[in-house]
Amino acid sequence: MSEEILRALPVLLASMIKFILGPVGGHVAKLHFITTVAATILGMMTMVVLFTYFGDWIKDKIFSRFFKKRKKFTPRNRRFVRIWKKFGLAGVAFSLRSS
């Protein structure tokens, strides 16, 4: 029983990152179907709970290290807003190709 749980732990961790990795990892680890399903669902729901309760903290502390704050209203952004209001998504897409 404990060996099955130890083999299911990587499946749980993998499904926390990407849901499809859980069933694939369970198949590769030759886990029982029910164990694979339980570990996949538990991993997915763990990330849902973490992002629900700690999402703001993750955004403030973690993302701020990797992504610097940018000015929101640059001349280029103002131009895109003006084009969006006149021509919609197609206008913005066309203006991006011509820039």
PDB file of N, CA, C and O in Angstrom, residues 49-81:
ATOM      1  N   VAL A  49      -7.015  25.062  -5.072  1.00  0.00           N
ATOM      2  CA  VAL A  49      -7.084  25.635  -3.726  1.00  0.00           C
ATOM      3  C   VAL A  49      -5.916  26.591  -3.490  1.00  0.00           C
ATOM      4  O   VAL A  49      -6.098  27.683  -2.941  1.00  0.00           O
ATOM      5  N   LEU A  50      -4.717  26.206  -3.911  1.00  0.00           N
ATOM      6  CA  LEU A  50      -3.561  27.085  -3.717  1.00  0.00           C
ATOM      7  C   LEU A  50      -3.729  28.404  -4.454  1.00  0.00           C
ATOM      8  O   LEU A  50      -3.444  29.475  -3.902  1.00  0.00           O
ATOM      9  N   PHE A  51      -4.180  28.354  -5.703  1.00  0.00           N
ATOM     10  CA  PHE A  51      -4.370  29.591  -6.449  1.00  0.00           C
ATOM     11  C   PHE A  51      -5.535  30.404  -5.908  1.00  0.00           C
ATOM     12  O   PHE A  51      -5.512  31.636  -5.964  1.00  0.00           O
ATOM     13  N   THR A  52      -6.542  29.744  -5.370  1.00  0.00           N
ATOM     14  CA  THR A  52      -7.671  30.477  -4.801  1.00  0.00           C
ATOM     15  C   THR A  52      -7.258  31.271  -3.575  1.00  0.00           C
ATOM     16  O   THR A  52      -7.587  32.452  -3.440  1.00  0.00           O
ATOM     17  N   TYR A  53      -6.521  30.637  -2.681  1.00  0.00           N
ATOM     18  CA  TYR A  53      -6.184  31.295  -1.425  1.00  0.00           C
ATOM     19  C   TYR A  53      -4.864  32.052  -1.449  1.00  0.00           C
ATOM     20  O   TYR A  53      -4.673  32.984  -0.671  1.00  0.00           O
ATOM     21  N   PHE A  54      -3.933  31.654  -2.307  1.00  0.00           N
ATOM     22  CA  PHE A  54      -2.619  32.296  -2.337  1.00  0.00           C
ATOM     23  C   PHE A  54      -2.301  32.941  -3.677  1.00  0.00           C
ATOM     24  O   PHE A  54      -1.157  33.283  -3.954  1.00  0.00           O
ATOM     25  N   GLY A  55      -3.300  33.116  -4.523  1.00  0.00           N
ATOM     26  CA  GLY A  55      -3.076  33.667  -5.861  1.00  0.00           C
ATOM     27  C   GLY A  55      -2.528  35.074  -5.846  1.00  0.00           C
ATOM     28  O   GLY A  55      -1.621  35.412  -6.611  1.00  0.00           O
ATOM     29  N   ASP A  56      -3.075  35.916  -4.989  1.00  0.00           N
ATOM     30  CA  ASP A  56      -2.582  37.296  -4.912  1.00  0.00           C
ATOM     31  C   ASP A  56      -1.145  37.337  -4.413  1.00  0.00           C
ATOM     32  O   ASP A  56      -0.328  38.115  -4.913  1.00  0.00           O
ATOM     33  N   TRP A  57      -0.835  36.502  -3.440  1.00  0.00           N
ATOM     34  CA  TRP A  57       0.532  36.455  -2.928  1.00  0.00           C
ATOM     35  C   TRP A  57       1.497  35.974  -4.014  1.00  0.00           C
ATOM     36  O   TRP A  57       2.585  36.527  -4.171  1.00  0.00           O
ATOM     37  N   ILE A  58       1.089  34.959  -4.762  1.00  0.00           N
ATOM     38  CA  ILE A  58       1.930  34.446  -5.850  1.00  0.00           C
ATOM     39  C   ILE A  58       2.155  35.535  -6.882  1.00  0.00           C
ATOM     40  O   ILE A  58       3.278  35.751  -7.349  1.00  0.00           O
ATOM     41  N   LYS A  59       1.098  36.246  -7.226  1.00  0.00           N
ATOM     42  CA  LYS A  59       1.221  37.311  -8.220  1.00  0.00           C
ATOM     43  C   LYS A  59       2.133  38.419  -7.724  1.00  0.00           C
ATOM     44  O   LYS A  59       2.987  38.911  -8.466  1.00  0.00           O
ATOM     45  N   ASP A  60       1.984  38.803  -6.479  1.00  0.00           N
ATOM     46  CA  ASP A  60       2.791  39.905  -5.952  1.00  0.00           C
ATOM     47  C   ASP A  60       4.251  39.520  -5.746  1.00  0.00           C
ATOM     48  O   ASP A  60       5.152  40.263  -6.126  1.00  0.00           O
ATOM     49  N   LYS A  61       4.506  38.386  -5.144  1.00  0.00           N
ATOM     50  CA  LYS A  61       5.871  38.024  -4.755  1.00  0.00           C
ATOM     51  C   LYS A  61       6.657  37.322  -5.861  1.00  0.00           C
ATOM     52  O   LYS A  61       7.814  37.645  -6.104  1.00  0.00           O
ATOM     53  N   ILE A  62       6.043  36.362  -6.494  1.00  0.00           N
ATOM     54  CA  ILE A  62       6.774  35.539  -7.456  1.00  0.00           C
ATOM     55  C   ILE A  62       6.874  36.219  -8.818  1.00  0.00           C
ATOM     56  O   ILE A  62       7.967  36.366  -9.379  1.00  0.00           O
ATOM     57  N   PHE A  63       5.736  36.646  -9.371  1.00  0.00           N
ATOM     58  CA  PHE A  63       5.749  37.225 -10.708  1.00  0.00           C
ATOM     59  C   PHE A  63       6.494  38.553 -10.765  1.00  0.00           C
ATOM     60  O   PHE A  63       7.076  38.897 -11.785  1.00  0.00           O
ATOM     61  N   SER A  64       6.477  39.304  -9.665  1.00  0.00           N
ATOM     62  CA  SER A  64       7.168  40.587  -9.681  1.00  0.00           C
ATOM     63  C   SER A  64       8.684  40.419  -9.810  1.00  0.00           C
ATOM     64  O   SER A  64       9.369  41.324 -10.252  1.00  0.00           O
ATOM     65  N   ARG A  65       9.197  39.274  -9.433  1.00  0.00           N
ATOM     66  CA  ARG A  65      10.636  39.031  -9.601  1.00  0.00           C
ATOM     67  C   ARG A  65      11.013  38.821 -11.056  1.00  0.00           C
ATOM     68  O   ARG A  65      12.110  39.159 -11.480  1.00  0.00           O
ATOM     69  N   PHE A  66      10.103  38.223 -11.824  1.00  0.00           N
ATOM     70  CA  PHE A  66      10.418  37.875 -13.198  1.00  0.00           C
ATOM     71  C   PHE A  66       9.920  38.903 -14.206  1.00  0.00           C
ATOM     72  O   PHE A  66      10.486  39.039 -15.282  1.00  0.00           O
ATOM     73  N   PHE A  67       8.861  39.589 -13.881  1.00  0.00           N
ATOM     74  CA  PHE A  67       8.279  40.541 -14.813  1.00  0.00           C
ATOM     75  C   PHE A  67       8.301  41.922 -14.176  1.00  0.00           C
ATOM     76  O   PHE A  67       7.687  42.148 -13.144  1.00  0.00           O
ATOM     77  N   LYS A  68       8.988  42.821 -14.807  1.00  0.00           N
ATOM     78  CA  LYS A  68       9.071  44.189 -14.303  1.00  0.00           C
ATOM     79  C   LYS A  68       7.787  44.930 -14.671  1.00  0.00           C
ATOM     80  O   LYS A  68       7.175  44.684 -15.703  1.00  0.00           O
ATOM     81  N   LYS A  69       7.407  45.872 -13.817  1.00  0.00           N
ATOM     82  CA  LYS A  69       6.214  46.661 -14.091  1.00  0.00           C
ATOM     83  C   LYS A  69       6.489  47.583 -15.267  1.00  0.00           C
ATOM     84  O   LYS A  69       7.534  48.218 -15.355  1.00  0.00           O
ATOM     85  N   ARG A  70       5.514  47.620 -16.158  1.00  0.00           N
ATOM     86  CA  ARG A  70       5.641  48.470 -17.336  1.00  0.00           C
ATOM     87  C   ARG A  70       4.667  49.632 -17.228  1.00  0.00           C
ATOM     88  O   ARG A  70       3.660  49.553 -16.543  1.00  0.00           O
ATOM     89  N   LYS A  71       4.978  50.669 -17.949  1.00  0.00           N
ATOM     90  CA  LYS A  71       4.038  51.769 -18.028  1.00  0.00           C
ATOM     91  C   LYS A  71       2.845  51.304 -18.856  1.00  0.00           C
ATOM     92  O   LYS A  71       3.007  50.679 -19.902  1.00  0.00           O
ATOM     93  N   LYS A  72       1.654  51.624 -18.408  1.00  0.00           N
ATOM     94  CA  LYS A  72       0.460  51.152 -19.095  1.00  0.00           C
ATOM     95  C   LYS A  72       0.129  51.984 -20.318  1.00  0.00           C
ATOM     96  O   LYS A  72      -0.283  51.456 -21.339  1.00  0.00           O
ATOM     97  N   PHE A  73       0.290  53.283 -20.238  1.00  0.00           N
ATOM     98  CA  PHE A  73      -0.156  54.142 -21.310  1.00  0.00           C
ATOM     99  C   PHE A  73       1.027  54.712 -22.090  1.00  0.00           C
ATOM    100  O   PHE A  73       1.350  55.885 -21.988  1.00  0.00           O
ATOM    101  N   THR A  74       1.653  53.853 -22.853  1.00  0.00           N
ATOM    102  CA  THR A  74       2.727  54.302 -23.725  1.00  0.00           C
ATOM    103  C   THR A  74       2.094  54.803 -25.021  1.00  0.00           C
ATOM    104  O   THR A  74       0.937  54.490 -25.321  1.00  0.00           O
ATOM    105  N   PRO A  75       2.822  55.545 -25.802  1.00  0.00           N
ATOM    106  CA  PRO A  75       2.261  55.995 -27.086  1.00  0.00           C
ATOM    107  C   PRO A  75       1.826  54.826 -27.982  1.00  0.00           C
ATOM    108  O   PRO A  75       0.814  54.920 -28.677  1.00  0.00           O
ATOM    109  N   ARG A  76       2.567  53.751 -27.928  1.00  0.00           N
ATOM    110  CA  ARG A  76       2.207  52.582 -28.744  1.00  0.00           C
ATOM    111  C   ARG A  76       0.877  51.982 -28.268  1.00  0.00           C
ATOM    112  O   ARG A  76       0.030  51.626 -29.095  1.00  0.00           O
ATOM    113  N   ASN A  77       0.682  51.879 -26.950  1.00  0.00           N
ATOM    114  CA  ASN A  77      -0.574  51.346 -26.425  1.00  0.00           C
ATOM    115  C   ASN A  77      -1.749  52.257 -26.762  1.00  0.00           C
ATOM    116  O   ASN A  77      -2.843  51.781 -27.077  1.00  0.00           O
ATOM    117  N   ARG A  78      -1.526  53.551 -26.684  1.00  0.00           N
ATOM    118  CA  ARG A  78      -2.595  54.492 -27.028  1.00  0.00           C
ATOM    119  C   ARG A  78      -2.989  54.329 -28.496  1.00  0.00           C
ATOM    120  O   ARG A  78      -4.165  54.417 -28.846  1.00  0.00           O
ATOM    121  N   ARG A  79      -2.009  54.102 -29.342  1.00  0.00           N
ATOM    122  CA  ARG A  79      -2.278  53.900 -30.765  1.00  0.00           C
ATOM    123  C   ARG A  79      -3.122  52.646 -30.970  1.00  0.00           C
ATOM    124  O   ARG A  79      -4.080  52.646 -31.754  1.00  0.00           O
ATOM    125  N   PHE A  80      -2.798  51.562 -30.254  1.00  0.00           N
ATOM    126  CA  PHE A  80      -3.570  50.335 -30.382  1.00  0.00           C
ATOM    127  C   PHE A  80      -5.004  50.516 -29.902  1.00  0.00           C
ATOM    128  O   PHE A  80      -5.936  49.988 -30.496  1.00  0.00           O
ATOM    129  N   VAL A  81      -5.191  51.285 -28.839  1.00  0.00           N
ATOM    130  CA  VAL A  81      -6.551  51.549 -28.351  1.00  0.00           C
ATOM    131  C   VAL A  81      -7.337  52.335 -29.384  1.00  0.00           C
ATOM    132  O   VAL A  81      -8.511  52.038 -29.656  1.00  0.00           O
TER     133      VAL A  81
END
